[in-house]
Short mmCIF file of C-alpha atoms in Angstrom, two decimals:
data_model
loop_
_atom_site.label_atom_id
_atom_site.label_comp_id
_atom_site.label_asym_id
_atom_site.label_seq_id
_atom_site.Cartn_x
_atom_site.Cartn_y
_atom_site.Cartn_z
CA MET A 1 17.53 -19.38 -4.58
CA GLU A 2 18.34 -15.75 -5.33
CA HIS A 3 15.34 -14.45 -3.32
CA GLY A 4 15.41 -16.78 -0.46
CA GLU A 5 18.69 -15.24 1.25
CA SER A 6 17.19 -12.62 3.32
CA ALA A 7 13.48 -13.85 3.61
CA ARG A 8 12.08 -15.45 6.77
CA VAL A 9 9.65 -17.87 6.29
CA LEU A 10 7.12 -19.34 9.29
CA VAL A 11 6.08 -22.98 8.42
CA VAL A 12 2.92 -23.98 10.43
CA ASP A 13 1.69 -27.54 10.19
CA ASP A 14 0.73 -30.16 12.98
CA GLU A 15 2.78 -32.90 11.11
CA ALA A 16 6.02 -33.00 12.53
CA ASN A 17 7.47 -34.96 9.50
CA LEU A 18 6.07 -32.40 7.20
CA ARG A 19 7.48 -29.54 9.05
CA LYS A 20 10.92 -31.16 8.76
CA VAL A 21 10.62 -31.68 4.95
CA LEU A 22 9.45 -28.23 4.31
CA SER A 23 12.08 -26.67 6.47
CA ALA A 24 14.75 -28.59 4.90
CA GLN A 25 13.67 -27.79 1.23
CA LEU A 26 13.29 -23.95 2.24
CA ARG A 27 16.57 -23.84 3.92
CA GLN A 28 18.33 -25.28 0.81
CA GLY A 29 16.60 -22.67 -1.05
CA GLY A 30 18.39 -19.82 1.01
CA TYR A 31 15.51 -19.19 3.38
CA GLU A 32 15.66 -18.57 7.18
CA VAL A 33 12.87 -20.98 8.56
CA THR A 34 10.98 -21.01 11.88
CA THR A 35 8.34 -23.63 12.72
CA ALA A 36 4.93 -23.79 14.51
CA ALA A 37 2.94 -26.82 15.29
CA ASN A 38 -0.47 -24.99 15.43
CA GLY A 39 -2.07 -21.95 14.82
CA GLN A 40 -1.69 -20.56 18.38
CA GLU A 41 1.71 -21.28 18.40
CA ALA A 42 2.53 -19.41 15.09
CA LEU A 43 0.60 -16.15 16.67
CA ASP A 44 2.71 -16.28 19.41
CA LEU A 45 5.94 -16.33 17.15
CA LEU A 46 4.83 -13.63 15.11
CA GLY A 47 4.14 -11.48 17.98
CA SER A 48 7.62 -12.00 19.17
CA ASP A 49 9.54 -11.90 15.94
CA SER A 50 9.37 -10.64 12.47
CA HIS A 51 8.73 -13.04 9.48
CA ASP A 52 8.29 -12.20 5.73
CA VAL A 53 6.30 -15.25 4.55
CA MET A 54 3.94 -17.72 6.40
CA LEU A 55 3.36 -21.07 4.93
CA THR A 56 0.47 -22.90 6.71
CA ASP A 57 -1.55 -26.11 6.70
CA LEU A 58 -5.50 -25.67 6.93
CA ARG A 59 -6.44 -28.32 8.99
CA MET A 60 -4.75 -28.24 12.47
CA PRO A 61 -6.01 -28.55 16.10
CA GLU A 62 -6.53 -25.71 18.44
CA LEU A 63 -6.46 -22.91 15.70
CA ASP A 64 -6.97 -24.03 12.25
CA GLY A 65 -5.54 -22.45 9.11
CA MET A 66 -8.57 -20.30 8.14
CA SER A 67 -8.68 -18.87 11.63
CA LEU A 68 -4.87 -18.35 11.62
CA LEU A 69 -5.28 -16.51 8.13
CA SER A 70 -7.99 -14.28 9.66
CA GLU A 71 -5.87 -13.33 12.61
CA VAL A 72 -2.58 -12.59 10.45
CA ARG A 73 -4.72 -10.67 8.05
CA ASN A 74 -5.75 -8.11 10.70
CA LEU A 75 -2.42 -8.06 12.74
CA HIS A 76 0.02 -8.29 9.99
CA PRO A 77 -1.94 -7.24 6.67
CA ARG A 78 1.15 -7.04 4.43
CA MET A 79 2.52 -10.39 5.22
CA PRO A 80 1.86 -13.02 2.51
CA VAL A 81 0.32 -16.08 3.53
CA VAL A 82 0.50 -19.48 1.39
CA VAL A 83 -1.94 -22.22 2.41
CA LEU A 84 -1.45 -25.85 2.24
CA THR A 85 -4.23 -28.11 1.27
CA ALA A 86 -4.96 -31.87 0.64
CA HIS A 87 -5.86 -32.96 -2.70
CA GLY A 88 -9.48 -32.70 -3.24
CA THR A 89 -10.12 -29.59 -1.03
CA VAL A 90 -9.00 -27.03 -3.48
CA ASP A 91 -12.22 -25.03 -2.92
CA THR A 92 -11.07 -24.43 0.60
CA ALA A 93 -7.82 -23.16 -0.74
CA VAL A 94 -9.63 -20.81 -3.08
CA ASN A 95 -11.78 -19.63 -0.13
CA ALA A 96 -8.76 -18.87 1.64
CA MET A 97 -7.31 -16.70 -1.23
CA LYS A 98 -10.49 -14.83 -1.15
CA MET A 99 -10.20 -14.11 2.49
CA GLY A 100 -6.74 -12.83 1.58
CA ALA A 101 -4.09 -15.62 1.36
CA PHE A 102 -1.32 -14.78 -1.33
CA ASP A 103 -1.35 -18.42 -2.84
CA TYR A 104 -1.77 -22.04 -2.20
CA LEU A 105 -0.22 -25.46 -2.54
CA THR A 106 -1.89 -28.68 -2.93
CA LYS A 107 -0.47 -32.10 -1.45
CA PRO A 108 1.58 -33.78 -2.74
CA PHE A 109 3.75 -30.89 -4.42
CA ASP A 110 7.46 -31.01 -5.57
CA LYS A 111 10.24 -28.83 -4.47
CA ALA A 112 10.16 -26.90 -7.81
CA GLU A 113 6.42 -25.87 -6.89
CA LEU A 114 7.49 -24.89 -3.38
CA GLU A 115 10.30 -22.74 -4.21
CA LEU A 116 8.29 -21.18 -7.11
CA VAL A 117 5.47 -20.04 -4.82
CA ILE A 118 7.45 -19.22 -1.82
CA GLY A 119 9.65 -17.22 -4.15
CA LYS A 120 6.69 -15.37 -5.49
CA ALA A 121 5.66 -14.46 -1.74
CA ALA A 122 9.19 -13.46 -0.79
CA ARG A 123 9.22 -11.01 -3.73
CA ALA A 124 5.74 -9.82 -2.76
CA ALA A 125 6.83 -9.08 0.69
CA ARG A 126 9.86 -7.10 -0.18
CA LEU A 127 7.65 -4.74 -2.53
CA SER A 128 4.83 -4.41 0.07
CA GLU A 129 7.68 -3.20 2.37
CA GLN A 130 8.16 -0.20 -0.17
CA GLU A 131 4.57 0.82 -0.20
CA PRO A 132 3.24 3.63 2.22
CA ALA A 133 1.70 2.19 5.29
CA PRO A 134 -2.27 2.45 5.21
CA ALA A 135 -3.32 5.67 7.10
CA SER A 136 -5.79 5.20 9.91
CA THR A 137 -7.42 8.79 9.60
CA GLY A 138 -8.81 10.68 6.69
CA GLN A 139 -11.10 9.85 4.01
CA PHE A 140 -10.75 6.38 2.44
CA GLY A 141 -7.64 5.51 4.50
CA MET A 142 -5.57 8.51 3.22
CA VAL A 143 -4.60 11.52 5.48
CA GLY A 144 -5.04 15.04 4.23
CA GLN A 145 -7.41 17.83 3.51
CA SER A 146 -5.62 19.40 0.56
CA PRO A 147 -7.72 20.52 -2.63
CA ALA A 148 -5.65 18.21 -4.81
CA LEU A 149 -6.44 15.32 -2.61
CA ALA A 150 -10.11 16.40 -2.43
CA GLU A 151 -10.60 15.96 -6.14
CA VAL A 152 -9.32 12.37 -5.91
CA PHE A 153 -11.85 11.74 -2.95
CA GLU A 154 -14.56 13.29 -5.19
CA THR A 155 -13.51 11.10 -8.45
CA LEU A 156 -13.65 8.07 -6.15
CA ARG A 157 -16.83 8.61 -4.74
CA LYS A 158 -18.25 9.15 -8.16
CA VAL A 159 -16.89 6.09 -10.00
CA ALA A 160 -16.53 3.44 -6.94
CA ASP A 161 -20.04 1.49 -7.55
CA SER A 162 -19.28 1.71 -11.56
CA PRO A 163 -18.27 -1.30 -13.37
CA SER A 164 -15.85 0.92 -15.41
CA THR A 165 -12.06 0.24 -15.53
CA VAL A 166 -10.00 2.89 -13.46
CA LEU A 167 -6.39 3.56 -14.30
CA ILE A 168 -4.75 5.08 -11.21
CA THR A 169 -1.48 6.94 -11.92
CA GLY A 170 1.03 8.59 -9.79
CA GLU A 171 4.71 8.74 -8.74
CA SER A 172 5.93 5.91 -6.42
CA GLY A 173 4.80 6.21 -2.87
CA THR A 174 1.70 8.16 -3.45
CA GLY A 175 -0.77 5.45 -2.26
CA LYS A 176 -2.27 3.92 -5.48
CA GLU A 177 -3.08 0.63 -3.78
CA LEU A 178 -4.90 2.44 -0.99
CA ILE A 179 -7.05 4.28 -3.57
CA ALA A 180 -7.68 0.78 -5.39
CA LYS A 181 -8.83 -0.83 -2.13
CA ALA A 182 -11.16 2.25 -1.48
CA LEU A 183 -12.74 1.77 -4.94
CA HIS A 184 -13.38 -1.76 -4.16
CA GLU A 185 -14.65 -1.25 -0.48
CA GLN A 186 -17.03 1.66 -1.65
CA SER A 187 -18.40 -0.57 -4.47
CA SER A 188 -21.38 -3.02 -4.37
CA ARG A 189 -18.54 -5.83 -4.73
CA THR A 190 -17.06 -4.93 -1.32
CA ASP A 191 -18.49 -8.45 -0.04
CA ARG A 192 -16.54 -10.15 -2.93
CA ALA A 193 -12.84 -10.99 -3.42
CA PHE A 194 -10.23 -8.15 -3.76
CA ILE A 195 -7.37 -9.76 -5.67
CA LYS A 196 -4.04 -8.12 -6.48
CA ILE A 197 -1.27 -8.96 -8.62
CA ASN A 198 1.94 -6.83 -8.81
CA CYS A 199 3.17 -7.13 -12.47
CA ALA A 200 6.67 -6.07 -11.37
CA ALA A 201 6.99 -8.85 -8.99
CA LEU A 202 6.68 -11.78 -11.36
CA PRO A 203 8.89 -13.13 -13.93
CA ARG A 204 7.89 -12.62 -17.60
CA ASP A 205 7.14 -16.34 -18.12
CA LEU A 206 4.83 -16.51 -15.25
CA ILE A 207 2.47 -13.57 -15.68
CA GLU A 208 0.09 -15.59 -18.03
CA SER A 209 -0.32 -18.50 -15.72
CA GLU A 210 -0.78 -16.14 -12.61
CA LEU A 211 -3.51 -14.28 -14.60
CA PHE A 212 -5.37 -16.95 -16.12
CA GLY A 213 -4.49 -20.06 -14.21
CA TYR A 214 -3.12 -23.40 -15.75
CA GLN A 215 -4.21 -27.01 -16.41
CA LYS A 216 -2.47 -30.02 -14.81
CA GLY A 217 0.50 -30.99 -16.92
CA ALA A 218 0.68 -27.66 -18.91
CA PHE A 219 4.47 -27.24 -17.85
CA THR A 220 6.85 -28.76 -15.56
CA GLY A 221 5.60 -28.42 -11.98
CA ALA A 222 2.03 -28.18 -12.87
CA VAL A 223 0.94 -31.42 -10.98
CA THR A 224 -2.55 -30.08 -10.46
CA SER A 225 -4.83 -27.71 -12.21
CA LYS A 226 -4.95 -24.02 -10.78
CA PRO A 227 -7.11 -21.06 -11.11
CA GLY A 228 -5.64 -17.64 -12.07
CA ARG A 229 -6.26 -14.26 -10.52
CA PHE A 230 -9.10 -13.63 -13.00
CA GLU A 231 -10.97 -16.66 -11.71
CA LEU A 232 -10.49 -15.76 -8.23
CA ALA A 233 -11.81 -12.23 -8.61
CA HIS A 234 -15.06 -13.30 -10.20
CA GLU A 235 -17.68 -11.01 -9.20
CA GLY A 236 -15.13 -9.04 -7.34
CA THR A 237 -12.38 -6.50 -8.01
CA LEU A 238 -8.92 -7.35 -9.66
CA PHE A 239 -6.24 -4.96 -9.17
CA LEU A 240 -3.07 -5.07 -11.54
CA ASP A 241 -0.21 -2.68 -9.97
CA GLU A 242 2.76 -1.72 -12.16
CA ILE A 243 0.59 -2.57 -15.21
CA GLY A 244 3.05 -0.73 -17.36
CA LEU A 245 5.53 -3.44 -16.88
CA ILE A 246 3.43 -6.17 -18.34
CA PRO A 247 5.16 -7.81 -21.31
CA PRO A 248 4.27 -6.92 -24.67
CA GLU A 249 3.36 -10.60 -25.43
CA MET A 250 0.73 -10.62 -22.60
CA GLN A 251 -1.06 -7.32 -23.43
CA ALA A 252 -3.16 -8.75 -26.36
CA LYS A 253 -4.31 -11.61 -24.03
CA LEU A 254 -5.14 -9.17 -21.35
CA LEU A 255 -6.97 -6.94 -23.66
CA ARG A 256 -8.92 -9.97 -24.98
CA ALA A 257 -9.91 -10.85 -21.45
CA LEU A 258 -10.96 -7.15 -20.57
CA GLN A 259 -13.05 -6.78 -23.67
CA GLU A 260 -14.75 -10.25 -23.90
CA SER A 261 -14.62 -11.08 -20.09
CA GLU A 262 -13.28 -14.70 -21.23
CA PHE A 263 -10.02 -16.46 -21.46
CA GLU A 264 -8.37 -19.92 -21.41
CA ARG A 265 -6.28 -21.30 -18.84
CA VAL A 266 -2.67 -22.16 -19.87
CA GLY A 267 -2.80 -25.62 -21.40
CA GLY A 268 -6.46 -25.58 -21.42
CA ILE A 269 -9.23 -25.73 -24.07
CA ASP A 270 -12.20 -24.55 -22.48
CA THR A 271 -13.13 -20.94 -22.46
CA LEU A 272 -14.00 -19.37 -19.10
CA GLN A 273 -16.26 -16.53 -18.56
CA VAL A 274 -15.64 -14.15 -15.53
CA ASP A 275 -17.35 -11.13 -14.08
CA VAL A 276 -14.49 -8.79 -13.14
CA ARG A 277 -14.13 -5.01 -12.32
CA LEU A 278 -10.69 -4.02 -13.24
CA ILE A 279 -8.46 -1.29 -11.40
CA ALA A 280 -4.95 -0.84 -12.92
CA ALA A 281 -2.04 1.20 -11.53
CA THR A 282 1.17 2.51 -12.79
CA ASN A 283 3.76 5.24 -12.02
CA LEU A 284 4.90 5.17 -15.88
CA ASP A 285 3.51 7.71 -18.54
CA LEU A 286 1.52 5.14 -20.46
CA GLU A 287 0.97 7.57 -23.44
CA SER A 288 4.79 7.84 -23.76
CA GLU A 289 5.10 4.26 -23.50
CA VAL A 290 2.40 3.70 -26.37
CA ALA A 291 4.43 6.54 -28.49
CA ALA A 292 7.60 4.36 -27.85
CA GLY A 293 5.92 1.19 -28.94
CA ARG A 294 6.32 -0.51 -25.62
CA PHE A 295 2.54 -0.69 -24.76
CA ARG A 296 -0.40 -1.26 -26.92
CA GLU A 297 -2.62 1.76 -27.76
CA ASP A 298 -5.71 -0.24 -27.74
CA LEU A 299 -5.04 -1.64 -24.32
CA PHE A 300 -4.22 1.77 -23.02
CA TYR A 301 -7.50 3.14 -24.03
CA ARG A 302 -9.32 -0.08 -22.70
CA LEU A 303 -7.61 0.69 -19.17
CA ASN A 304 -8.22 4.33 -19.22
CA VAL A 305 -11.75 4.77 -19.15
CA VAL A 306 -11.66 6.43 -15.73
CA PRO A 307 -8.15 8.00 -15.25
CA LEU A 308 -7.28 8.78 -11.61
CA LYS A 309 -4.28 10.72 -11.07
CA LEU A 310 -2.64 10.92 -7.51
CA PRO A 311 -0.84 14.13 -6.51
CA PRO A 312 2.93 13.82 -5.44
CA LEU A 313 3.35 15.18 -1.76
CA ARG A 314 5.35 18.23 -3.11
CA GLU A 315 1.78 19.23 -4.47
CA ARG A 316 0.08 18.96 -1.30
CA ARG A 317 2.31 20.25 1.23
CA GLY A 318 -0.49 21.55 3.33
CA ASP A 319 -1.21 17.92 4.06
CA ILE A 320 2.45 17.36 5.64
CA PRO A 321 1.50 18.51 8.95
CA PHE A 322 -1.34 16.21 9.25
CA LEU A 323 0.84 13.12 7.82
CA VAL A 324 3.34 13.96 10.39
CA ASP A 325 1.09 13.76 13.31
CA HIS A 326 -0.23 10.69 11.82
CA PHE A 327 2.79 8.78 11.62
CA LEU A 328 4.41 10.18 14.79
CA ALA A 329 1.25 8.59 16.59
CA ARG A 330 1.89 5.21 14.64
CA TYR A 331 5.46 4.84 15.53
CA ARG A 332 5.09 6.10 19.01
CA ARG A 333 2.90 3.13 19.60
CA ARG A 334 4.93 0.87 17.47
CA LEU A 335 8.55 1.85 18.71
CA GLY A 336 7.28 2.47 22.44
CA ARG A 337 8.65 6.12 22.17
CA ASP A 338 7.00 9.15 23.63
CA VAL A 339 7.37 11.41 20.61
CA ARG A 340 3.95 13.45 20.29
CA ARG A 341 4.71 16.41 18.24
CA ALA A 342 7.22 18.02 15.91
CA SER A 343 8.94 21.36 16.97
CA SER A 344 8.19 24.26 14.50
CA GLU A 345 11.83 24.10 13.05
CA ALA A 346 11.49 20.42 12.23
CA LEU A 347 7.93 20.84 10.83
CA GLU A 348 9.34 23.74 8.59
CA LEU A 349 11.99 21.41 7.26
CA LEU A 350 9.52 18.68 6.77
CA VAL A 351 7.01 20.76 4.92
CA ASN A 352 9.85 22.20 2.62
CA HIS A 353 11.55 19.04 1.47
CA ALA A 354 10.66 18.11 -2.19
CA TRP A 355 10.04 14.40 -0.98
CA PRO A 356 10.84 12.59 -4.27
CA GLY A 357 9.89 9.50 -2.53
CA ASN A 358 6.48 10.92 -1.50
CA ILE A 359 4.55 9.53 1.51
CA ARG A 360 6.78 6.38 1.56
CA GLU A 361 9.98 8.66 1.96
CA LEU A 362 8.26 10.77 4.84
CA GLU A 363 7.19 7.92 6.61
CA ASN A 364 10.55 6.09 6.69
CA VAL A 365 12.36 9.59 7.80
CA LEU A 366 9.56 9.81 10.59
CA GLU A 367 10.13 6.20 11.72
CA ARG A 368 13.93 6.66 12.02
CA ALA A 369 13.40 9.88 13.78
CA VAL A 370 11.14 8.47 16.38
CA LEU A 371 13.45 5.76 17.00
CA PHE A 372 16.40 8.00 17.91
CA SER A 373 14.10 10.43 19.81
CA GLU A 374 14.62 10.78 23.61
CA SER A 375 12.16 13.29 24.33
CA ASP A 376 8.42 14.20 23.53
CA THR A 377 9.15 16.47 20.84
CA LEU A 378 10.86 15.76 17.33
CA HIS A 379 13.86 18.34 16.82
CA ALA A 380 15.54 19.50 13.65
CA GLU A 381 18.49 17.72 14.61
CA GLN A 382 16.95 14.45 14.71
CA LEU A 383 16.06 14.47 10.80
CA PRO A 384 18.48 13.41 8.20
CA GLU A 385 21.15 15.85 6.95
CA LYS A 386 19.59 15.85 3.37
CA LEU A 387 16.58 17.79 5.18
CA ARG A 388 18.64 19.94 7.38
CA SER A 389 21.11 21.12 4.54
CA PRO A 390 19.10 20.18 1.42
CA THR A 391 20.96 20.52 -2.01
CA GLU A 392 19.21 22.57 -4.83
CA ASP A 393 17.71 19.25 -6.33
CA GLN A 394 16.57 18.17 -3.04
CA ALA A 395 14.59 21.42 -2.46
CA GLY A 396 11.23 22.19 -3.90
CA SER A 397 11.42 24.01 -7.15
CA PRO A 398 10.55 27.93 -7.22
CA SER A 399 7.17 27.20 -8.78
CA GLU A 400 6.16 24.81 -5.95
CA PRO A 401 4.46 26.26 -2.63
CA GLN A 402 7.04 26.28 0.28
CA LEU A 403 5.21 26.49 3.56
CA ARG A 404 7.36 27.96 6.34
CA VAL A 405 6.24 28.32 10.02
CA GLY A 406 6.33 32.05 10.87
CA PRO A 407 4.39 35.22 10.42
CA LEU A 408 1.04 34.71 9.05
CA LYS A 409 0.62 37.75 6.81
CA ALA A 410 3.92 36.94 5.09
CA ILE A 411 2.90 33.39 4.70
CA VAL A 412 -0.58 34.30 3.04
CA LYS A 413 1.27 36.26 0.37
CA ARG A 414 2.97 33.29 -0.70
CA HIS A 415 0.28 30.57 -0.19
CA THR A 416 -3.09 29.39 -0.74
CA VAL A 417 -6.08 30.09 1.66
CA THR A 418 -6.03 26.44 2.49
CA LEU A 419 -2.62 26.68 3.89
CA GLU A 420 -3.67 29.61 5.96
CA ARG A 421 -6.36 27.35 7.57
CA ASP A 422 -3.68 24.76 7.95
CA LEU A 423 -1.27 27.09 9.75
CA ILE A 424 -4.03 28.16 11.94
CA LEU A 425 -4.98 24.71 12.72
CA ARG A 426 -1.27 23.74 13.58
CA ALA A 427 -0.90 26.84 15.92
CA LEU A 428 -4.08 26.13 17.76
CA GLU A 429 -2.85 22.26 18.10
CA GLU A 430 0.42 23.31 19.52
CA THR A 431 -1.10 25.75 21.96
CA GLY A 432 -3.85 23.41 23.14
CA GLY A 433 -6.62 25.47 21.55
CA ASN A 434 -5.33 28.70 23.32
CA VAL A 435 -6.41 31.45 20.84
CA THR A 436 -4.20 34.35 22.60
CA ARG A 437 -1.11 32.13 22.41
CA ALA A 438 -1.88 30.91 18.93
CA ALA A 439 -2.43 34.46 17.75
CA ARG A 440 1.05 35.46 19.28
CA ARG A 441 2.60 32.55 17.54
CA LEU A 442 1.19 33.59 14.11
CA GLU A 443 2.10 37.23 14.85
CA ILE A 444 -1.51 38.57 14.46
CA SER A 445 -4.00 39.91 16.85
CA ARG A 446 -6.43 37.84 18.93
CA LYS A 447 -9.15 39.56 17.29
CA SER A 448 -7.75 38.97 13.58
CA LEU A 449 -7.23 35.27 14.49
CA GLN A 450 -10.77 34.93 15.82
CA ASN A 451 -12.27 36.46 12.57
CA LYS A 452 -10.09 34.16 10.42
CA MET A 453 -11.26 30.99 12.40
CA ARG A 454 -14.94 32.13 11.70
CA ASP A 455 -14.18 32.57 7.99
CA HIS A 456 -12.53 28.92 7.96
CA GLY A 457 -15.28 27.38 10.00
CA LEU A 458 -12.99 26.89 12.88
CA ARG A 459 -14.75 26.63 16.33
CA GLU A 460 -13.26 28.55 19.29
CA SER A 461 -12.28 26.40 22.37
CA THR A 462 -13.44 27.67 25.86
CA GLY A 463 -10.14 26.86 27.64
CA ASP A 464 -8.57 30.40 26.67
#
C-alpha cells in the first residue's frame, strides 16, 4: 500500500490468532506493526515508543477498548484510533467514535476493508502532524494578546452558541482546527459529538460514503452498513476541514444536506434527518474558486454565514514572544532539556521572520532549537540559517510591523501601543520583575517605565 510504508500501527487484541492475522495483513500492506494483548500493555508500549495509528478490540480483560481509547485521547490526542467490534455491537463502536475514535471495523471484515480504514487513518495521522500543536495557555487554547487575535476571540464568543454555519479561513498553520474545537466547546452542544473530516485526506470516490455512510452491499468491501460523519455528528458539531478541496460532484449533495438537514446513505433508499451544526475551514480563497468555476456559488454562500478569518503570524508579531515562551516550555518538558528563555538577539530574529508556515513553522523551528540546545538560553546561532541570514523573500515586507528589541522610544515610533506593552512585559520578564534593570534595557528612565506600566495596567513587583 502506498500509504503504509512509513506508518507504524499498534494492534491491540486479546486473541492471539487475530493479532497474527491482522499483523500479517498489515505488514503485507507495507506497515510496521507492533502488537499488545491488552489495554495496559498497549499503554506501556505507547509510553516507550511512537506509533501513528492504533487498532484495538473493544472487549478485552484488564483494560477494555473504551477505557484504552479514553486514555489515548488524553495522552496522544493526535493519534487516530480504529476500534474493532463484533457483529451486533455496532452501537458500541459508534459510541467509541463519538468519544474520539477515528473509525471502526466490524468483525468479520475482509482485507480490503482493513487496508481502506487503516490507510485513511495513516493519511490523517500524517496530516495531523502538520497542524500546530494545541496551545496550553491563552483564550480558547490559543496563545496571544494581539488586537488581530482579540477580534477572532470576540467573534468566537458571539457566535459559538449559534446554530449558524461558520467558515474559518486563513493560511495553513494558523490554527483553524483549534478555533473549530473552541466553537464546539463554547456551545450548548459541547457534551455531544465533535466529528471532523479532512476533505484533503480522502480519495474523491470515498468522500460521499464518509460523509453520508453506506448500506451493506453498496460497493465492494461494504460487508456491513455504516453510518457517515453526518449521522455521527447528530445533535453535535461536524467540522469539515479543507472544504475547498471537496470534489465538484459532491458539492450539490453537501448543499442539500446543509439546506434540508437530510440525505441518503450510499446504496440506501431511506431519507435520514439530522441536527448538525457545521463548521468548515479552508486556506483557499473560495470566492476566487467560485469565479474560476471550481466551487459552487450557492454552496459558498451557505457556508459563509459567519466568516471567521484567522490572521497570519506576520500580522500578530507582538504575540511571538508569548508563543516562544509557550513552545520552549512544551519542548523543555517533552525533550528533557533546560531551555527556559530566548536571548534578546534570538527573539529579535524570531519576531522579524516572515513565518510563511505560521505557528506550525515557528513550533518546528523551536523544537529543533531546543533539541540541540545545551544551556538554559536559546541563542541566535541555534536558529536556522534562513532566520539568521534572511533573503528578501523571507523577511517581512516593508509594510509589515518589524519588532526589534532595543531602545523603547525608537521602537514606539515604528510600532503600535500594543507592541510597546509587549516589550515592557518582555523586559520585566527577563529581569525577574526588576523595574530598574528593565528600564535600563529599554533605555528609558525608571520613572518613565513606571508611568508606562501604569498606563498599560501593569502592576509593579515589590522585589525591585
